[in-house]
Short mmCIF file of the C-alpha atoms (twelve columns), coordinates in Angstrom:
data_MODEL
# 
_entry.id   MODEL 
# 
loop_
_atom_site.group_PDB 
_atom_site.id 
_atom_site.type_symbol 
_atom_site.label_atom_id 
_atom_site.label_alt_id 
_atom_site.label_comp_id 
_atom_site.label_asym_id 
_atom_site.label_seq_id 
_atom_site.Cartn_x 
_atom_site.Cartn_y 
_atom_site.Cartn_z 
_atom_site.pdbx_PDB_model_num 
ATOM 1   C CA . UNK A 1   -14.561 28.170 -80.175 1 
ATOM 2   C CA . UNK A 2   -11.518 25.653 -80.886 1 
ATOM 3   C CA . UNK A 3   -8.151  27.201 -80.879 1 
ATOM 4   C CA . UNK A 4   -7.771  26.463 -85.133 1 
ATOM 5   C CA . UNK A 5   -10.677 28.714 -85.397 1 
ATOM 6   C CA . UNK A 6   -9.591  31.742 -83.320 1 
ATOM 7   C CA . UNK A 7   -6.276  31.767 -84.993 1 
ATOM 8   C CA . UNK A 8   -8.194  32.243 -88.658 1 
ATOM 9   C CA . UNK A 9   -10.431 34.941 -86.858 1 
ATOM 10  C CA . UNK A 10  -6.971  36.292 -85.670 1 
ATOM 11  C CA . UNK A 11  -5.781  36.524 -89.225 1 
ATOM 12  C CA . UNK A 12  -8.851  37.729 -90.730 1 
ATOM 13  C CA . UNK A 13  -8.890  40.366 -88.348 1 
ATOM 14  C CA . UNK A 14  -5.123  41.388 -89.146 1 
ATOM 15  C CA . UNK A 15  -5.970  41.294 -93.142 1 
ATOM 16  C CA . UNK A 16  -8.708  43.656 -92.381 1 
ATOM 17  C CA . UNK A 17  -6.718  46.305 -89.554 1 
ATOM 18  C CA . UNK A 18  -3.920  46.537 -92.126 1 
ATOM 19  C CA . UNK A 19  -5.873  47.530 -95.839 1 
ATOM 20  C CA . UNK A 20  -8.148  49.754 -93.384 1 
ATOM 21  C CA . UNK A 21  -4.194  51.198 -91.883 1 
ATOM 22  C CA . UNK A 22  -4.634  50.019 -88.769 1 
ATOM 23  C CA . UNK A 23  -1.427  48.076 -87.449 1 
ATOM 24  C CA . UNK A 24  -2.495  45.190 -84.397 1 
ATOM 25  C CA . UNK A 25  -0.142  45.674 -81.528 1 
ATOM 26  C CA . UNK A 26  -1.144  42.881 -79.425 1 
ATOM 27  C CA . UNK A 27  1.366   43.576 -76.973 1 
ATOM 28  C CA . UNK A 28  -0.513  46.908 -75.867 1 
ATOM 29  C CA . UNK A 29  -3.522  45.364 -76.492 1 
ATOM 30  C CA . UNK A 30  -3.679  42.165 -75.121 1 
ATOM 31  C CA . UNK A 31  -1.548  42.492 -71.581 1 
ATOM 32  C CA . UNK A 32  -4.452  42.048 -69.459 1 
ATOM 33  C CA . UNK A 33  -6.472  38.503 -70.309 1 
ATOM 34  C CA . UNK A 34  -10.088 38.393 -69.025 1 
ATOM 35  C CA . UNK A 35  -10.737 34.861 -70.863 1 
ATOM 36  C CA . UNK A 36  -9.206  32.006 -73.050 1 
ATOM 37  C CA . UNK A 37  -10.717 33.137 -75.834 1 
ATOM 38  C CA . UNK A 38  -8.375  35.869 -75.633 1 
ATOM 39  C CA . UNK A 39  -5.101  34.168 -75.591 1 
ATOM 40  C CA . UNK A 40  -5.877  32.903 -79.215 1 
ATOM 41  C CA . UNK A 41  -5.000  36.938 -80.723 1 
ATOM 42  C CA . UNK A 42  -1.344  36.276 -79.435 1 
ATOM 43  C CA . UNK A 43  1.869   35.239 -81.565 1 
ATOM 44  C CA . UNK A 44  3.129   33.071 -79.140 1 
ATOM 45  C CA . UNK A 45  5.823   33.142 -81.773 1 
ATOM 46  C CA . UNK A 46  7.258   36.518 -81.215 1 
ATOM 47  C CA . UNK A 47  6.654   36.337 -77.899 1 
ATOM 48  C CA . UNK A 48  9.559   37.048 -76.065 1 
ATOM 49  C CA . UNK A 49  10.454  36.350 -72.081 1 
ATOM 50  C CA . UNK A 50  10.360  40.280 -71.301 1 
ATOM 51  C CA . UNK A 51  6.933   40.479 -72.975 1 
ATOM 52  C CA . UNK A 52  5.363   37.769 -71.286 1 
ATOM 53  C CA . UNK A 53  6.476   39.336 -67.988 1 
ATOM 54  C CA . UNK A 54  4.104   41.919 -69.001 1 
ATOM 55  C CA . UNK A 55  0.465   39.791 -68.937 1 
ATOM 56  C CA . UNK A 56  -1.787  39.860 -66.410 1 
ATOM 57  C CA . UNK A 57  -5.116  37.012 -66.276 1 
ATOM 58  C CA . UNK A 58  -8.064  37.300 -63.878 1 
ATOM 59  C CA . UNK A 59  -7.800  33.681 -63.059 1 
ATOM 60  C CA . UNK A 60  -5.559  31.399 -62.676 1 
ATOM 61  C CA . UNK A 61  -7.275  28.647 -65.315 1 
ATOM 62  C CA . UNK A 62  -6.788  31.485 -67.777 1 
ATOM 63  C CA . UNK A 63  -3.010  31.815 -66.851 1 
ATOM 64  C CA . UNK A 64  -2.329  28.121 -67.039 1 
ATOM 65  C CA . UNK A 65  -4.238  28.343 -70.432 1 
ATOM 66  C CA . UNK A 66  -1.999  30.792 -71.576 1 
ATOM 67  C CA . UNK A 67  1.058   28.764 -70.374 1 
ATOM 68  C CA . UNK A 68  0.011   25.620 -71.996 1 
ATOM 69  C CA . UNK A 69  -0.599  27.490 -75.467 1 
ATOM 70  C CA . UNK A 70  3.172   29.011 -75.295 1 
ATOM 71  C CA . UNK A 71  4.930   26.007 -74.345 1 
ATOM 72  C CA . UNK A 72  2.958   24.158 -76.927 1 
ATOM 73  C CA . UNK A 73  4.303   26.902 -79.516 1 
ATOM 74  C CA . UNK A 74  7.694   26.502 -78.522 1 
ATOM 75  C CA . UNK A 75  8.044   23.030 -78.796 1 
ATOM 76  C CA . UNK A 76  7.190   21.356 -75.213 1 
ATOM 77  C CA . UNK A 77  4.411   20.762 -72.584 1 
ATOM 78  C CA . UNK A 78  3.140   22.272 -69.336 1 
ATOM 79  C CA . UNK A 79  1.800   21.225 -66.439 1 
ATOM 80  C CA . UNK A 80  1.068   22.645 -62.297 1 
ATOM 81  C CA . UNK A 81  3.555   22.783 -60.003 1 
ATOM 82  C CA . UNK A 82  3.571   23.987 -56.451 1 
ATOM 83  C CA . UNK A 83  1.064   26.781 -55.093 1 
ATOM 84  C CA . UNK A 84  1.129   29.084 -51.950 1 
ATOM 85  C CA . UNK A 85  -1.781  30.035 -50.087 1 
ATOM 86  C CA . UNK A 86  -2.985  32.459 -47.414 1 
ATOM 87  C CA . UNK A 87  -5.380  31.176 -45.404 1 
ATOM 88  C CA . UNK A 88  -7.761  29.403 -47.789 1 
ATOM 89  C CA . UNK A 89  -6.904  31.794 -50.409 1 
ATOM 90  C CA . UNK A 90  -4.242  31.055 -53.454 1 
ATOM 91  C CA . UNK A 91  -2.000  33.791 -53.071 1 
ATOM 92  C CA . UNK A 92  1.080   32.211 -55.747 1 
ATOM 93  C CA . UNK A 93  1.237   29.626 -58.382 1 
ATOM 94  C CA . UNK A 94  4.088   27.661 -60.372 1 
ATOM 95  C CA . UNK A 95  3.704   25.846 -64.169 1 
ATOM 96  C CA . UNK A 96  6.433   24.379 -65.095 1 
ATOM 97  C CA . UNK A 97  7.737   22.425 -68.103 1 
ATOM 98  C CA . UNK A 98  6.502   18.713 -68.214 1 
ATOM 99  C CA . UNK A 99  10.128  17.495 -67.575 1 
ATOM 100 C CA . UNK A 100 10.893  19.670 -64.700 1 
ATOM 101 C CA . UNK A 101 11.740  17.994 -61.583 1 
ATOM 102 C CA . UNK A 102 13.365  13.996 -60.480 1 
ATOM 103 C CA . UNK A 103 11.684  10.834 -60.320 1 
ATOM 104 C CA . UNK A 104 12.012  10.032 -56.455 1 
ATOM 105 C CA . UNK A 105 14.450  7.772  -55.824 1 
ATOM 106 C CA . UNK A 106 12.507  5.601  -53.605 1 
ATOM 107 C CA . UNK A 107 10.847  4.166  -56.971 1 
ATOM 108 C CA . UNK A 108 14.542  2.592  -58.278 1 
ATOM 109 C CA . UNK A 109 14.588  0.204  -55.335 1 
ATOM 110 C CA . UNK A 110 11.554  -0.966 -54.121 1 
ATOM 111 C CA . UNK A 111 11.879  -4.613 -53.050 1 
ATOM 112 C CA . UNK A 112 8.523   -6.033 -53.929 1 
ATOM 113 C CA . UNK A 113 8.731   -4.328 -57.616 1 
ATOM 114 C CA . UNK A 114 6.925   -7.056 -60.017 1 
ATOM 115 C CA . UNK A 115 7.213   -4.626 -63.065 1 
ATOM 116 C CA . UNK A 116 10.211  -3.005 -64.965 1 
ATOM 117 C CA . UNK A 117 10.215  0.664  -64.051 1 
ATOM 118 C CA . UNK A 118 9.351   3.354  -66.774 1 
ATOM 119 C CA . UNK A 119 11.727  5.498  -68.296 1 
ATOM 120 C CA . UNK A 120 12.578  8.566  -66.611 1 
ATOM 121 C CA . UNK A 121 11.521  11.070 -68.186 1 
ATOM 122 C CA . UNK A 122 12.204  14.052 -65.960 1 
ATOM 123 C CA . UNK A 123 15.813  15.881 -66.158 1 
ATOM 124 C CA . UNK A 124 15.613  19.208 -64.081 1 
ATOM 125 C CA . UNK A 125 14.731  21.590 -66.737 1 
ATOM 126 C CA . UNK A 126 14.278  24.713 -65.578 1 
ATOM 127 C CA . UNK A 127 11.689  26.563 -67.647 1 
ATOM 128 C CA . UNK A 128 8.734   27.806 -65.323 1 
ATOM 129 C CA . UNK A 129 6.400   31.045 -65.171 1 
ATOM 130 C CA . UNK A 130 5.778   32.101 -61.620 1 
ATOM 131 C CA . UNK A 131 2.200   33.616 -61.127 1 
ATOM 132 C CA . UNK A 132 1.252   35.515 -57.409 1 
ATOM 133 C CA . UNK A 133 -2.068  37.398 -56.924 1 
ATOM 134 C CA . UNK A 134 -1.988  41.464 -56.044 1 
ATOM 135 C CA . UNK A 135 -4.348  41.619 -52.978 1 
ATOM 136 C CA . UNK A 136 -5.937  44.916 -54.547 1 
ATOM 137 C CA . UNK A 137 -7.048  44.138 -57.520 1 
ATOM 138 C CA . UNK A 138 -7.393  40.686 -57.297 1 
ATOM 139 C CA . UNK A 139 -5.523  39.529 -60.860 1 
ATOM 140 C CA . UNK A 140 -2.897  37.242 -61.248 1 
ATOM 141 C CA . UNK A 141 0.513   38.890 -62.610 1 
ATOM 142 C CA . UNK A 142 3.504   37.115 -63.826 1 
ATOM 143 C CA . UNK A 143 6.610   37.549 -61.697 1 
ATOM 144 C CA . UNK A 144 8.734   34.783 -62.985 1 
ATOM 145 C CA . UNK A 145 9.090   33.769 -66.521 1 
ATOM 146 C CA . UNK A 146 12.259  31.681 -67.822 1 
ATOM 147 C CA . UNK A 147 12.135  29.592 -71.314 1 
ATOM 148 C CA . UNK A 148 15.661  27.879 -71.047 1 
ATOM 149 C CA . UNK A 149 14.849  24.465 -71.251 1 
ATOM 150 C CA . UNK A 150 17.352  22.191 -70.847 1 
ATOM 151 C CA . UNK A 151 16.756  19.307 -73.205 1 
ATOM 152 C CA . UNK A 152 15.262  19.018 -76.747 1 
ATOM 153 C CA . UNK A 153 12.381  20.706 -77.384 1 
ATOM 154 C CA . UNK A 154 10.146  19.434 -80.746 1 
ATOM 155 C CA . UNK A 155 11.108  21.690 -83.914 1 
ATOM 156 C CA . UNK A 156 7.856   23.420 -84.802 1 
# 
């Protein structure tokens, strides 16, 4: 199912709830994501950085899922960052915003260069959401969630 098609499910369903009476609070509802077919009920919107501190995802594919849908939402891109294991097992896991991070500066002086460099496109922001894995139940929770980008994000 594409994304386009579980957002007009999403509002099909909300038409219906509300002339049966029935209000959709998805942030009671929709804390705990078992799949990415899930993440297309949520406002991304509305969502604020205190609410989003509230999800929990069995995997982490779902979680970067989820990650990739907000940032898209609020103007900007995603992508993996660094990840902590125990063992052979994931135990933590960083997204972070597509501009996060410095180009190395090994690559502005390299003697045998033959091409022009690229733009940089990196500048340090700082928005990130910080997953780590509860041993008992096995489900990835968010511990770290900031939005404050520090650069232009697209108007949406």
């Amino acid at each position: 199912m594409t994304f386009r098609k579980m957002k007009q499910n999403t509002t099909i369903m909300q038409r219906l709830m509300s002339t049966m009476g029935i209000r959709l609070n998805w942030k009671t509802i929709w804390t705990a994501l078992e799949e990415c077919e899930s993440i297309g009920w949520i406002d991304f919107f509305i969502s604020s950085e205190e609410e989003v501190l509230r999800f929990n995802f069995l995997d982490v594919d779902i979680a970067f899922e989820f990650y990739q849908q907000y940032a898209k939402h609020h103007g900007s891109s995603a992508r993996r960052s660094r990840s902590e294991k125990r063992g052979k097992v994931k135990i933590q896991q960083e997204f972070v915003c597509h501009r996060q991070g410095y180009r190395s500066p090994k690559f502005y002086s390299m003697p045998n260069q033959q091409k022009k460099p690229r733009a940089e496109t990196r500048c340090g922001c700082p928005a990130r959401m910080l997953l780590r894995m509860d041993d008992e139940s096995g489900r990835w929770h968010v511990a770290y969630f900031s939005d404050a980008h520090n650069h232009h994000v697209l108007e949406l």
